[in-house]
């Protein structure tokens, strides 16, 4: 017996997990949490959907020697802790071939943890294109027995081609920034979040429940280091928008939180930069997204700063 997701025939290649058997573990944590927020799900039979926007990665697909939690960086890892708890997952990104690989990893976690009813959906989505975003969520919204309860916004364009880290060459100074590239940074992150919000917030407002988590880099979100002038402004603007959203939607039962990530995230690309011991495990970061999602409404965080202990003495404390 196939799950209802297989009924959608659309350009956004859709996949579904095995649903041939049921176990007592299938619904436990995912359905239990669906009752913990301010609002209530439409009915007991509807399952919360976890949407990862930016589930692909800029690191490529030829990384099979790396474990799944590292293979695609944070984008590929975000769904895995949710899959362990049996949540239905929607993977969104621009590159279908990467989404396909991440889907297989999520399905494997579902199977290992005996979540036979858990489902996975892959949808191509470009957050800089209004029509692409509308179509992507249009497909998701036609799925029966489900509702979007969490969106993790993990989107950022690549650094400019002439960007250099300190010590790696001549740093790109603010007067050298390309205006077109800066506009792309803003359109992808700030306007991208607005486009996504237009699709998911009306339903969350109606249900009086929902969660939006924004991933960011501490070196850009919290302060603009001198070499980050070409990327920090858009990141800071995204953080500011997230703060406004927390205040605007919190009384409506919707939790919005910035998660600022310090350190260098482990991935095939960053393994070329430094030793593994000096990198932050993306799966452990993803687990913190799950923890924030599960927060009770009386103790919501509007901002979480994550920093590896081994670099704690280098942290510039901010009040």
PDB file of C-alpha atoms in Angstrom:
ATOM      1  CA  UNK A   1       0.000   0.000   0.000  1.00  0.00           C
ATOM      2  CA  UNK A   2       1.460   3.351  -1.042  1.00  0.00           C
ATOM      3  CA  UNK A   3       0.956   6.567   0.860  1.00  0.00           C
ATOM      4  CA  UNK A   4      -1.188   9.308  -0.599  1.00  0.00           C
ATOM      5  CA  UNK A   5       1.846  11.360  -1.633  1.00  0.00           C
ATOM      6  CA  UNK A   6       2.411   9.176  -4.670  1.00  0.00           C
ATOM      7  CA  UNK A   7      -0.810  10.521  -6.196  1.00  0.00           C
ATOM      8  CA  UNK A   8       0.776  13.847  -7.117  1.00  0.00           C
ATOM      9  CA  UNK A   9       2.083  13.844 -10.678  1.00  0.00           C
ATOM     10  CA  UNK A  10       3.950  17.118 -11.082  1.00  0.00           C
ATOM     11  CA  UNK A  11       7.282  18.485 -12.442  1.00  0.00           C
ATOM     12  CA  UNK A  12       8.687  18.590  -8.904  1.00  0.00           C
ATOM     13  CA  UNK A  13       9.712  14.950  -8.647  1.00  0.00           C
ATOM     14  CA  UNK A  14       7.882  13.468  -5.669  1.00  0.00           C
ATOM     15  CA  UNK A  15       8.996  10.497  -3.691  1.00  0.00           C
ATOM     16  CA  UNK A  16       7.470   8.579  -0.834  1.00  0.00           C
ATOM     17  CA  UNK A  17       8.745   6.346   1.894  1.00  0.00           C
ATOM     18  CA  UNK A  18       7.773   2.733   2.411  1.00  0.00           C
ATOM     19  CA  UNK A  19       4.408   2.460   4.157  1.00  0.00           C
ATOM     20  CA  UNK A  20       3.848  -1.260   3.965  1.00  0.00           C
ATOM     21  CA  UNK A  21       4.016  -1.896   7.676  1.00  0.00           C
ATOM     22  CA  UNK A  22       2.986  -0.169  10.886  1.00  0.00           C
ATOM     23  CA  UNK A  23       4.723  -0.165  14.218  1.00  0.00           C
ATOM     24  CA  UNK A  24       3.934   1.311  17.581  1.00  0.00           C
ATOM     25  CA  UNK A  25       6.786   3.794  17.093  1.00  0.00           C
ATOM     26  CA  UNK A  26       5.486   5.338  13.875  1.00  0.00           C
ATOM     27  CA  UNK A  27       3.659   8.332  15.302  1.00  0.00           C
ATOM     28  CA  UNK A  28       4.912   8.704  18.846  1.00  0.00           C
ATOM     29  CA  UNK A  29       7.114  11.804  19.063  1.00  0.00           C
ATOM     30  CA  UNK A  30       5.845  13.609  15.972  1.00  0.00           C
ATOM     31  CA  UNK A  31       2.182  13.300  16.922  1.00  0.00           C
ATOM     32  CA  UNK A  32       2.809  13.928  20.607  1.00  0.00           C
ATOM     33  CA  UNK A  33       4.508  17.215  19.805  1.00  0.00           C
ATOM     34  CA  UNK A  34       1.641  18.249  17.524  1.00  0.00           C
ATOM     35  CA  UNK A  35      -0.436  18.792  20.670  1.00  0.00           C
ATOM     36  CA  UNK A  36       2.138  20.786  22.634  1.00  0.00           C
ATOM     37  CA  UNK A  37       1.786  24.194  20.973  1.00  0.00           C
ATOM     38  CA  UNK A  38      -0.659  27.061  21.478  1.00  0.00           C
ATOM     39  CA  UNK A  39      -2.952  26.069  18.623  1.00  0.00           C
ATOM     40  CA  UNK A  40      -4.161  22.628  17.663  1.00  0.00           C
ATOM     41  CA  UNK A  41      -3.811  20.659  14.440  1.00  0.00           C
ATOM     42  CA  UNK A  42      -6.953  20.623  12.269  1.00  0.00           C
ATOM     43  CA  UNK A  43      -7.781  17.111  13.457  1.00  0.00           C
ATOM     44  CA  UNK A  44      -6.175  14.113  15.088  1.00  0.00           C
ATOM     45  CA  UNK A  45      -5.501  12.373  11.769  1.00  0.00           C
ATOM     46  CA  UNK A  46      -3.448  15.191  10.252  1.00  0.00           C
ATOM     47  CA  UNK A  47       0.325  14.960  10.548  1.00  0.00           C
ATOM     48  CA  UNK A  48       2.735  17.905  10.912  1.00  0.00           C
ATOM     49  CA  UNK A  49       5.004  18.576   7.953  1.00  0.00           C
ATOM     50  CA  UNK A  50       8.625  19.630   8.447  1.00  0.00           C
ATOM     51  CA  UNK A  51       9.770  21.742   5.485  1.00  0.00           C
ATOM     52  CA  UNK A  52      13.483  22.299   4.855  1.00  0.00           C
ATOM     53  CA  UNK A  53      14.025  25.169   2.415  1.00  0.00           C
ATOM     54  CA  UNK A  54      17.592  24.794   1.228  1.00  0.00           C
ATOM     55  CA  UNK A  55      17.869  21.053   1.813  1.00  0.00           C
ATOM     56  CA  UNK A  56      20.359  20.693  -1.024  1.00  0.00           C
ATOM     57  CA  UNK A  57      23.921  21.876  -0.897  1.00  0.00           C
ATOM     58  CA  UNK A  58      26.477  23.787  -2.894  1.00  0.00           C
ATOM     59  CA  UNK A  59      29.017  21.061  -2.166  1.00  0.00           C
ATOM     60  CA  UNK A  60      27.970  18.683  -4.955  1.00  0.00           C
ATOM     61  CA  UNK A  61      26.846  15.068  -5.063  1.00  0.00           C
ATOM     62  CA  UNK A  62      30.111  13.128  -5.415  1.00  0.00           C
ATOM     63  CA  UNK A  63      30.689  12.845  -1.694  1.00  0.00           C
ATOM     64  CA  UNK A  64      29.716   9.254  -0.982  1.00  0.00           C
ATOM     65  CA  UNK A  65      32.758   8.680   1.224  1.00  0.00           C
ATOM     66  CA  UNK A  66      31.252  11.018   3.842  1.00  0.00           C
ATOM     67  CA  UNK A  67      28.508  10.041   6.284  1.00  0.00           C
ATOM     68  CA  UNK A  68      25.046  11.412   5.525  1.00  0.00           C
ATOM     69  CA  UNK A  69      25.117  13.920   8.387  1.00  0.00           C
ATOM     70  CA  UNK A  70      28.173  15.605   6.841  1.00  0.00           C
ATOM     71  CA  UNK A  71      27.900  14.792   3.143  1.00  0.00           C
ATOM     72  CA  UNK A  72      25.762  17.824   2.183  1.00  0.00           C
ATOM     73  CA  UNK A  73      26.664  20.205   5.000  1.00  0.00           C
ATOM     74  CA  UNK A  74      23.909  21.663   7.170  1.00  0.00           C
ATOM     75  CA  UNK A  75      21.301  21.617   4.385  1.00  0.00           C
ATOM     76  CA  UNK A  76      21.326  17.855   4.139  1.00  0.00           C
ATOM     77  CA  UNK A  77      21.555  17.297   7.890  1.00  0.00           C
ATOM     78  CA  UNK A  78      18.623  19.440   9.030  1.00  0.00           C
ATOM     79  CA  UNK A  79      15.957  16.830   8.305  1.00  0.00           C
ATOM     80  CA  UNK A  80      17.738  13.867   9.911  1.00  0.00           C
ATOM     81  CA  UNK A  81      16.921  14.440  13.629  1.00  0.00           C
ATOM     82  CA  UNK A  82      13.286  15.058  12.654  1.00  0.00           C
ATOM     83  CA  UNK A  83      13.290  11.819  10.676  1.00  0.00           C
ATOM     84  CA  UNK A  84      14.525   9.995  13.784  1.00  0.00           C
ATOM     85  CA  UNK A  85      11.398  11.184  15.579  1.00  0.00           C
ATOM     86  CA  UNK A  86       9.133  10.063  12.747  1.00  0.00           C
ATOM     87  CA  UNK A  87       8.171  13.386  11.219  1.00  0.00           C
ATOM     88  CA  UNK A  88       7.028  13.736   7.614  1.00  0.00           C
ATOM     89  CA  UNK A  89       9.640  15.773   5.758  1.00  0.00           C
ATOM     90  CA  UNK A  90       9.508  18.059   2.717  1.00  0.00           C
ATOM     91  CA  UNK A  91      12.863  18.768   1.073  1.00  0.00           C
ATOM     92  CA  UNK A  92      13.098  21.923  -1.055  1.00  0.00           C
ATOM     93  CA  UNK A  93      16.011  23.128  -3.124  1.00  0.00           C
ATOM     94  CA  UNK A  94      17.112  24.087  -6.614  1.00  0.00           C
ATOM     95  CA  UNK A  95      19.005  20.918  -7.528  1.00  0.00           C
ATOM     96  CA  UNK A  96      16.918  17.798  -7.881  1.00  0.00           C
ATOM     97  CA  UNK A  97      19.913  15.448  -7.945  1.00  0.00           C
ATOM     98  CA  UNK A  98      21.000  16.574  -4.475  1.00  0.00           C
ATOM     99  CA  UNK A  99      17.446  16.385  -3.122  1.00  0.00           C
ATOM    100  CA  UNK A 100      17.250  12.811  -4.406  1.00  0.00           C
ATOM    101  CA  UNK A 101      20.291  11.817  -2.368  1.00  0.00           C
ATOM    102  CA  UNK A 102      19.086  13.592   0.773  1.00  0.00           C
ATOM    103  CA  UNK A 103      15.705  11.884   0.390  1.00  0.00           C
ATOM    104  CA  UNK A 104      17.377   8.472   0.460  1.00  0.00           C
ATOM    105  CA  UNK A 105      19.182   9.411   3.673  1.00  0.00           C
ATOM    106  CA  UNK A 106      15.926  10.568   5.309  1.00  0.00           C
ATOM    107  CA  UNK A 107      14.130   7.398   4.239  1.00  0.00           C
ATOM    108  CA  UNK A 108      16.964   5.333   5.692  1.00  0.00           C
ATOM    109  CA  UNK A 109      16.592   7.097   9.049  1.00  0.00           C
ATOM    110  CA  UNK A 110      12.822   6.545   8.979  1.00  0.00           C
ATOM    111  CA  UNK A 111      13.354   2.848   8.322  1.00  0.00           C
ATOM    112  CA  UNK A 112      16.080   2.409  10.942  1.00  0.00           C
ATOM    113  CA  UNK A 113      13.864   3.992  13.590  1.00  0.00           C
ATOM    114  CA  UNK A 114      10.778   1.963  12.590  1.00  0.00           C
ATOM    115  CA  UNK A 115       8.712   4.927  11.386  1.00  0.00           C
ATOM    116  CA  UNK A 116       6.903   3.049   8.639  1.00  0.00           C
ATOM    117  CA  UNK A 117       4.227   5.717   8.102  1.00  0.00           C
ATOM    118  CA  UNK A 118       6.679   8.621   7.822  1.00  0.00           C
ATOM    119  CA  UNK A 119       6.876  10.217   4.395  1.00  0.00           C
ATOM    120  CA  UNK A 120       9.373  12.221   2.327  1.00  0.00           C
ATOM    121  CA  UNK A 121       8.585  14.716  -0.429  1.00  0.00           C
ATOM    122  CA  UNK A 122      11.114  16.430  -2.735  1.00  0.00           C
ATOM    123  CA  UNK A 123      10.161  19.670  -4.473  1.00  0.00           C
ATOM    124  CA  UNK A 124      12.348  21.901  -6.591  1.00  0.00           C
ATOM    125  CA  UNK A 125      12.096  25.509  -5.445  1.00  0.00           C
ATOM    126  CA  UNK A 126      13.943  28.729  -6.263  1.00  0.00           C
ATOM    127  CA  UNK A 127      13.260  31.276  -3.510  1.00  0.00           C
ATOM    128  CA  UNK A 128      14.177  34.158  -5.840  1.00  0.00           C
ATOM    129  CA  UNK A 129      11.278  33.316  -8.170  1.00  0.00           C
ATOM    130  CA  UNK A 130       7.719  34.106  -7.077  1.00  0.00           C
ATOM    131  CA  UNK A 131       6.154  31.544  -9.380  1.00  0.00           C
ATOM    132  CA  UNK A 132       8.567  28.786  -8.341  1.00  0.00           C
ATOM    133  CA  UNK A 133       7.775  29.345  -4.664  1.00  0.00           C
ATOM    134  CA  UNK A 134       4.012  29.440  -5.308  1.00  0.00           C
ATOM    135  CA  UNK A 135       4.140  26.228  -7.324  1.00  0.00           C
ATOM    136  CA  UNK A 136       6.321  24.444  -4.780  1.00  0.00           C
ATOM    137  CA  UNK A 137       3.993  25.129  -1.875  1.00  0.00           C
ATOM    138  CA  UNK A 138       0.991  24.579  -4.095  1.00  0.00           C
ATOM    139  CA  UNK A 139       2.154  20.978  -4.524  1.00  0.00           C
ATOM    140  CA  UNK A 140       2.739  20.579  -0.793  1.00  0.00           C
ATOM    141  CA  UNK A 141      -0.653  22.031   0.112  1.00  0.00           C
ATOM    142  CA  UNK A 142      -2.477  19.436  -1.997  1.00  0.00           C
ATOM    143  CA  UNK A 143      -1.166  16.628   0.190  1.00  0.00           C
ATOM    144  CA  UNK A 144      -3.906  15.115   2.293  1.00  0.00           C
ATOM    145  CA  UNK A 145      -3.833  14.478   6.051  1.00  0.00           C
ATOM    146  CA  UNK A 146      -1.049  16.984   6.727  1.00  0.00           C
ATOM    147  CA  UNK A 147      -0.286  20.601   7.544  1.00  0.00           C
ATOM    148  CA  UNK A 148       2.914  22.669   7.459  1.00  0.00           C
ATOM    149  CA  UNK A 149       4.031  23.068  11.064  1.00  0.00           C
ATOM    150  CA  UNK A 150       7.695  23.998  10.657  1.00  0.00           C
ATOM    151  CA  UNK A 151       9.757  25.745   7.994  1.00  0.00           C
ATOM    152  CA  UNK A 152      13.530  25.771   8.343  1.00  0.00           C
ATOM    153  CA  UNK A 153      14.916  28.535   6.134  1.00  0.00           C
ATOM    154  CA  UNK A 154      18.478  27.574   5.266  1.00  0.00           C
ATOM    155  CA  UNK A 155      19.092  29.658   2.163  1.00  0.00           C
ATOM    156  CA  UNK A 156      22.000  31.837   1.079  1.00  0.00           C
ATOM    157  CA  UNK A 157      23.663  32.471  -2.280  1.00  0.00           C
ATOM    158  CA  UNK A 158      27.356  31.638  -2.712  1.00  0.00           C
ATOM    159  CA  UNK A 159      29.915  34.186  -1.627  1.00  0.00           C
ATOM    160  CA  UNK A 160      31.015  36.510  -4.463  1.00  0.00           C
ATOM    161  CA  UNK A 161      33.555  34.941  -6.800  1.00  0.00           C
ATOM    162  CA  UNK A 162      36.235  37.436  -5.724  1.00  0.00           C
ATOM    163  CA  UNK A 163      35.570  36.964  -1.993  1.00  0.00           C
ATOM    164  CA  UNK A 164      38.593  36.010   0.125  1.00  0.00           C
ATOM    165  CA  UNK A 165      38.825  35.108   3.809  1.00  0.00           C
ATOM    166  CA  UNK A 166      41.418  36.944   5.865  1.00  0.00           C
ATOM    167  CA  UNK A 167      44.790  35.333   5.232  1.00  0.00           C
ATOM    168  CA  UNK A 168      43.632  33.670   2.012  1.00  0.00           C
ATOM    169  CA  UNK A 169      44.380  36.570  -0.300  1.00  0.00           C
ATOM    170  CA  UNK A 170      43.346  40.148  -0.867  1.00  0.00           C
ATOM    171  CA  UNK A 171      40.142  40.765   1.097  1.00  0.00           C
ATOM    172  CA  UNK A 172      37.152  42.202  -0.789  1.00  0.00           C
ATOM    173  CA  UNK A 173      36.609  45.659   0.719  1.00  0.00           C
ATOM    174  CA  UNK A 174      33.234  47.426   0.892  1.00  0.00           C
ATOM    175  CA  UNK A 175      34.004  49.893  -1.913  1.00  0.00           C
ATOM    176  CA  UNK A 176      34.782  46.924  -4.191  1.00  0.00           C
ATOM    177  CA  UNK A 177      31.406  45.230  -3.677  1.00  0.00           C
ATOM    178  CA  UNK A 178      29.350  44.612  -6.797  1.00  0.00           C
ATOM    179  CA  UNK A 179      25.897  46.187  -6.444  1.00  0.00           C
ATOM    180  CA  UNK A 180      24.261  43.436  -8.480  1.00  0.00           C
ATOM    181  CA  UNK A 181      25.704  40.766  -6.233  1.00  0.00           C
ATOM    182  CA  UNK A 182      24.559  42.623  -3.112  1.00  0.00           C
ATOM    183  CA  UNK A 183      21.047  42.831  -4.542  1.00  0.00           C
ATOM    184  CA  UNK A 184      21.176  39.078  -5.156  1.00  0.00           C
ATOM    185  CA  UNK A 185      22.176  38.506  -1.527  1.00  0.00           C
ATOM    186  CA  UNK A 186      19.161  40.512  -0.315  1.00  0.00           C
ATOM    187  CA  UNK A 187      16.740  39.003  -2.823  1.00  0.00           C
ATOM    188  CA  UNK A 188      17.725  35.445  -1.935  1.00  0.00           C
ATOM    189  CA  UNK A 189      17.615  35.832   1.833  1.00  0.00           C
ATOM    190  CA  UNK A 190      15.307  38.684   2.839  1.00  0.00           C
ATOM    191  CA  UNK A 191      12.892  38.592  -0.095  1.00  0.00           C
ATOM    192  CA  UNK A 192      13.204  34.812  -0.201  1.00  0.00           C
ATOM    193  CA  UNK A 193      11.909  34.563   3.348  1.00  0.00           C
ATOM    194  CA  UNK A 194       9.076  36.943   2.529  1.00  0.00           C
ATOM    195  CA  UNK A 195       8.080  34.808  -0.473  1.00  0.00           C
ATOM    196  CA  UNK A 196       8.084  31.679   1.673  1.00  0.00           C
ATOM    197  CA  UNK A 197       6.159  33.440   4.445  1.00  0.00           C
ATOM    198  CA  UNK A 198       3.392  34.460   2.059  1.00  0.00           C
ATOM    199  CA  UNK A 199       2.795  30.777   1.356  1.00  0.00           C
ATOM    200  CA  UNK A 200       2.939  29.320   4.874  1.00  0.00           C
ATOM    201  CA  UNK A 201       1.896  32.022   7.339  1.00  0.00           C
ATOM    202  CA  UNK A 202      -1.790  32.328   6.357  1.00  0.00           C
ATOM    203  CA  UNK A 203      -2.301  28.664   7.250  1.00  0.00           C
ATOM    204  CA  UNK A 204      -0.278  28.958  10.451  1.00  0.00           C
ATOM    205  CA  UNK A 205      -2.276  32.017  11.499  1.00  0.00           C
ATOM    206  CA  UNK A 206      -5.520  30.172  10.871  1.00  0.00           C
ATOM    207  CA  UNK A 207      -4.355  27.184  12.929  1.00  0.00           C
ATOM    208  CA  UNK A 208      -2.815  29.440  15.604  1.00  0.00           C
ATOM    209  CA  UNK A 209       0.343  27.336  15.568  1.00  0.00           C
ATOM    210  CA  UNK A 210       3.521  26.975  13.560  1.00  0.00           C
ATOM    211  CA  UNK A 211       7.259  27.558  13.645  1.00  0.00           C
ATOM    212  CA  UNK A 212       9.823  29.223  11.353  1.00  0.00           C
ATOM    213  CA  UNK A 213      13.526  28.767  12.106  1.00  0.00           C
ATOM    214  CA  UNK A 214      16.191  30.824  10.338  1.00  0.00           C
ATOM    215  CA  UNK A 215      19.752  29.568  10.045  1.00  0.00           C
ATOM    216  CA  UNK A 216      22.540  32.116  10.024  1.00  0.00           C
ATOM    217  CA  UNK A 217      26.245  32.648  10.549  1.00  0.00           C
ATOM    218  CA  UNK A 218      27.377  34.424  13.704  1.00  0.00           C
ATOM    219  CA  UNK A 219      30.200  36.118  11.794  1.00  0.00           C
ATOM    220  CA  UNK A 220      27.623  37.794   9.539  1.00  0.00           C
ATOM    221  CA  UNK A 221      24.366  37.932  11.500  1.00  0.00           C
ATOM    222  CA  UNK A 222      25.766  39.435  14.692  1.00  0.00           C
ATOM    223  CA  UNK A 223      28.639  41.578  13.489  1.00  0.00           C
ATOM    224  CA  UNK A 224      30.140  42.516  10.147  1.00  0.00           C
ATOM    225  CA  UNK A 225      33.759  41.429  10.137  1.00  0.00           C
ATOM    226  CA  UNK A 226      35.885  43.518   7.810  1.00  0.00           C
ATOM    227  CA  UNK A 227      36.175  40.734   5.240  1.00  0.00           C
ATOM    228  CA  UNK A 228      32.424  39.989   5.280  1.00  0.00           C
ATOM    229  CA  UNK A 229      31.123  43.290   3.918  1.00  0.00           C
ATOM    230  CA  UNK A 230      29.792  41.605   0.787  1.00  0.00           C
ATOM    231  CA  UNK A 231      27.616  39.091   2.685  1.00  0.00           C
ATOM    232  CA  UNK A 232      27.005  40.364   6.222  1.00  0.00           C
ATOM    233  CA  UNK A 233      24.463  43.116   5.399  1.00  0.00           C
ATOM    234  CA  UNK A 234      21.919  40.695   3.912  1.00  0.00           C
ATOM    235  CA  UNK A 235      22.455  38.218   6.744  1.00  0.00           C
ATOM    236  CA  UNK A 236      21.941  40.957   9.325  1.00  0.00           C
ATOM    237  CA  UNK A 237      18.789  42.078   7.516  1.00  0.00           C
ATOM    238  CA  UNK A 238      17.450  38.514   7.571  1.00  0.00           C
ATOM    239  CA  UNK A 239      18.074  38.356  11.318  1.00  0.00           C
ATOM    240  CA  UNK A 240      16.311  41.695  11.784  1.00  0.00           C
ATOM    241  CA  UNK A 241      13.314  40.467   9.788  1.00  0.00           C
ATOM    242  CA  UNK A 242      13.235  37.337  11.946  1.00  0.00           C
ATOM    243  CA  UNK A 243      13.111  39.468  15.092  1.00  0.00           C
ATOM    244  CA  UNK A 244      10.214  41.467  13.686  1.00  0.00           C
ATOM    245  CA  UNK A 245       8.422  38.248  12.811  1.00  0.00           C
ATOM    246  CA  UNK A 246       8.889  36.864  16.323  1.00  0.00           C
ATOM    247  CA  UNK A 247       7.183  39.925  17.774  1.00  0.00           C
ATOM    248  CA  UNK A 248       4.472  40.042  15.115  1.00  0.00           C
ATOM    249  CA  UNK A 249       3.449  36.390  15.117  1.00  0.00           C
ATOM    250  CA  UNK A 250       4.287  35.202  18.629  1.00  0.00           C
ATOM    251  CA  UNK A 251       0.900  36.311  20.034  1.00  0.00           C
ATOM    252  CA  UNK A 252      -0.727  34.358  17.198  1.00  0.00           C
ATOM    253  CA  UNK A 253       0.879  31.113  18.327  1.00  0.00           C
ATOM    254  CA  UNK A 254       3.701  31.122  15.750  1.00  0.00           C
ATOM    255  CA  UNK A 255       7.296  30.744  16.887  1.00  0.00           C
ATOM    256  CA  UNK A 256      10.016  32.481  14.826  1.00  0.00           C
ATOM    257  CA  UNK A 257      13.637  32.126  15.893  1.00  0.00           C
ATOM    258  CA  UNK A 258      17.070  33.050  14.555  1.00  0.00           C
ATOM    259  CA  UNK A 259      19.684  30.343  15.061  1.00  0.00           C
ATOM    260  CA  UNK A 260      23.150  31.880  14.746  1.00  0.00           C
ATOM    261  CA  UNK A 261      25.849  29.313  14.078  1.00  0.00           C
ATOM    262  CA  UNK A 262      29.442  29.945  15.091  1.00  0.00           C
ATOM    263  CA  UNK A 263      32.435  27.980  13.901  1.00  0.00           C
ATOM    264  CA  UNK A 264      32.989  26.233  10.581  1.00  0.00           C
ATOM    265  CA  UNK A 265      30.410  23.594   9.669  1.00  0.00           C
ATOM    266  CA  UNK A 266      31.770  20.195   8.701  1.00  0.00           C
ATOM    267  CA  UNK A 267      31.270  19.363   5.007  1.00  0.00           C
ATOM    268  CA  UNK A 268      33.298  17.918   2.138  1.00  0.00           C
ATOM    269  CA  UNK A 269      34.356  21.448   1.190  1.00  0.00           C
ATOM    270  CA  UNK A 270      35.397  22.631   4.643  1.00  0.00           C
ATOM    271  CA  UNK A 271      37.386  19.416   5.199  1.00  0.00           C
ATOM    272  CA  UNK A 272      39.765  20.967   2.653  1.00  0.00           C
ATOM    273  CA  UNK A 273      40.199  24.028   4.837  1.00  0.00           C
ATOM    274  CA  UNK A 274      41.055  22.653   8.249  1.00  0.00           C
ATOM    275  CA  UNK A 275      41.178  19.564  10.462  1.00  0.00           C
ATOM    276  CA  UNK A 276      37.991  17.645  11.206  1.00  0.00           C
ATOM    277  CA  UNK A 277      38.468  18.282  14.935  1.00  0.00           C
ATOM    278  CA  UNK A 278      38.090  22.034  14.309  1.00  0.00           C
ATOM    279  CA  UNK A 279      34.761  21.685  12.500  1.00  0.00           C
ATOM    280  CA  UNK A 280      31.204  21.743  13.878  1.00  0.00           C
ATOM    281  CA  UNK A 281      29.089  18.647  13.287  1.00  0.00           C
ATOM    282  CA  UNK A 282      26.039  19.628  11.181  1.00  0.00           C
ATOM    283  CA  UNK A 283      23.895  16.869  12.690  1.00  0.00           C
ATOM    284  CA  UNK A 284      24.497  18.286  16.162  1.00  0.00           C
ATOM    285  CA  UNK A 285      23.457  21.701  14.855  1.00  0.00           C
ATOM    286  CA  UNK A 286      20.327  20.144  13.361  1.00  0.00           C
ATOM    287  CA  UNK A 287      19.478  18.629  16.728  1.00  0.00           C
ATOM    288  CA  UNK A 288      19.340  22.150  18.162  1.00  0.00           C
ATOM    289  CA  UNK A 289      16.792  23.107  15.503  1.00  0.00           C
ATOM    290  CA  UNK A 290      14.691  20.181  16.710  1.00  0.00           C
ATOM    291  CA  UNK A 291      15.093  21.326  20.325  1.00  0.00           C
ATOM    292  CA  UNK A 292      13.945  24.868  19.485  1.00  0.00           C
ATOM    293  CA  UNK A 293      10.981  23.512  17.537  1.00  0.00           C
ATOM    294  CA  UNK A 294       9.896  21.515  20.580  1.00  0.00           C
ATOM    295  CA  UNK A 295      10.057  24.444  22.993  1.00  0.00           C
ATOM    296  CA  UNK A 296       6.850  25.106  24.910  1.00  0.00           C
ATOM    297  CA  UNK A 297       5.253  28.442  24.160  1.00  0.00           C
ATOM    298  CA  UNK A 298       5.991  29.847  27.625  1.00  0.00           C
ATOM    299  CA  UNK A 299       9.749  29.523  27.041  1.00  0.00           C
ATOM    300  CA  UNK A 300      10.253  30.345  23.359  1.00  0.00           C
ATOM    301  CA  UNK A 301      13.665  31.556  22.222  1.00  0.00           C
ATOM    302  CA  UNK A 302      13.753  34.347  19.673  1.00  0.00           C
ATOM    303  CA  UNK A 303      17.473  33.854  19.138  1.00  0.00           C
ATOM    304  CA  UNK A 304      19.907  31.018  19.803  1.00  0.00           C
ATOM    305  CA  UNK A 305      23.688  31.341  19.476  1.00  0.00           C
ATOM    306  CA  UNK A 306      25.614  28.113  18.874  1.00  0.00           C
ATOM    307  CA  UNK A 307      29.367  28.058  19.422  1.00  0.00           C
ATOM    308  CA  UNK A 308      31.774  25.100  19.642  1.00  0.00           C
ATOM    309  CA  UNK A 309      33.396  24.794  23.035  1.00  0.00           C
ATOM    310  CA  UNK A 310      36.882  24.425  21.588  1.00  0.00           C
ATOM    311  CA  UNK A 311      36.702  27.961  20.168  1.00  0.00           C
ATOM    312  CA  UNK A 312      34.830  29.592  23.046  1.00  0.00           C
ATOM    313  CA  UNK A 313      37.772  31.811  24.028  1.00  0.00           C
ATOM    314  CA  UNK A 314      37.685  33.401  20.587  1.00  0.00           C
ATOM    315  CA  UNK A 315      34.037  34.403  20.855  1.00  0.00           C
ATOM    316  CA  UNK A 316      33.329  38.135  20.898  1.00  0.00           C
ATOM    317  CA  UNK A 317      30.617  38.269  23.567  1.00  0.00           C
ATOM    318  CA  UNK A 318      27.702  40.434  22.522  1.00  0.00           C
ATOM    319  CA  UNK A 319      25.077  41.893  24.811  1.00  0.00           C
TER     320      UNK A 319
END
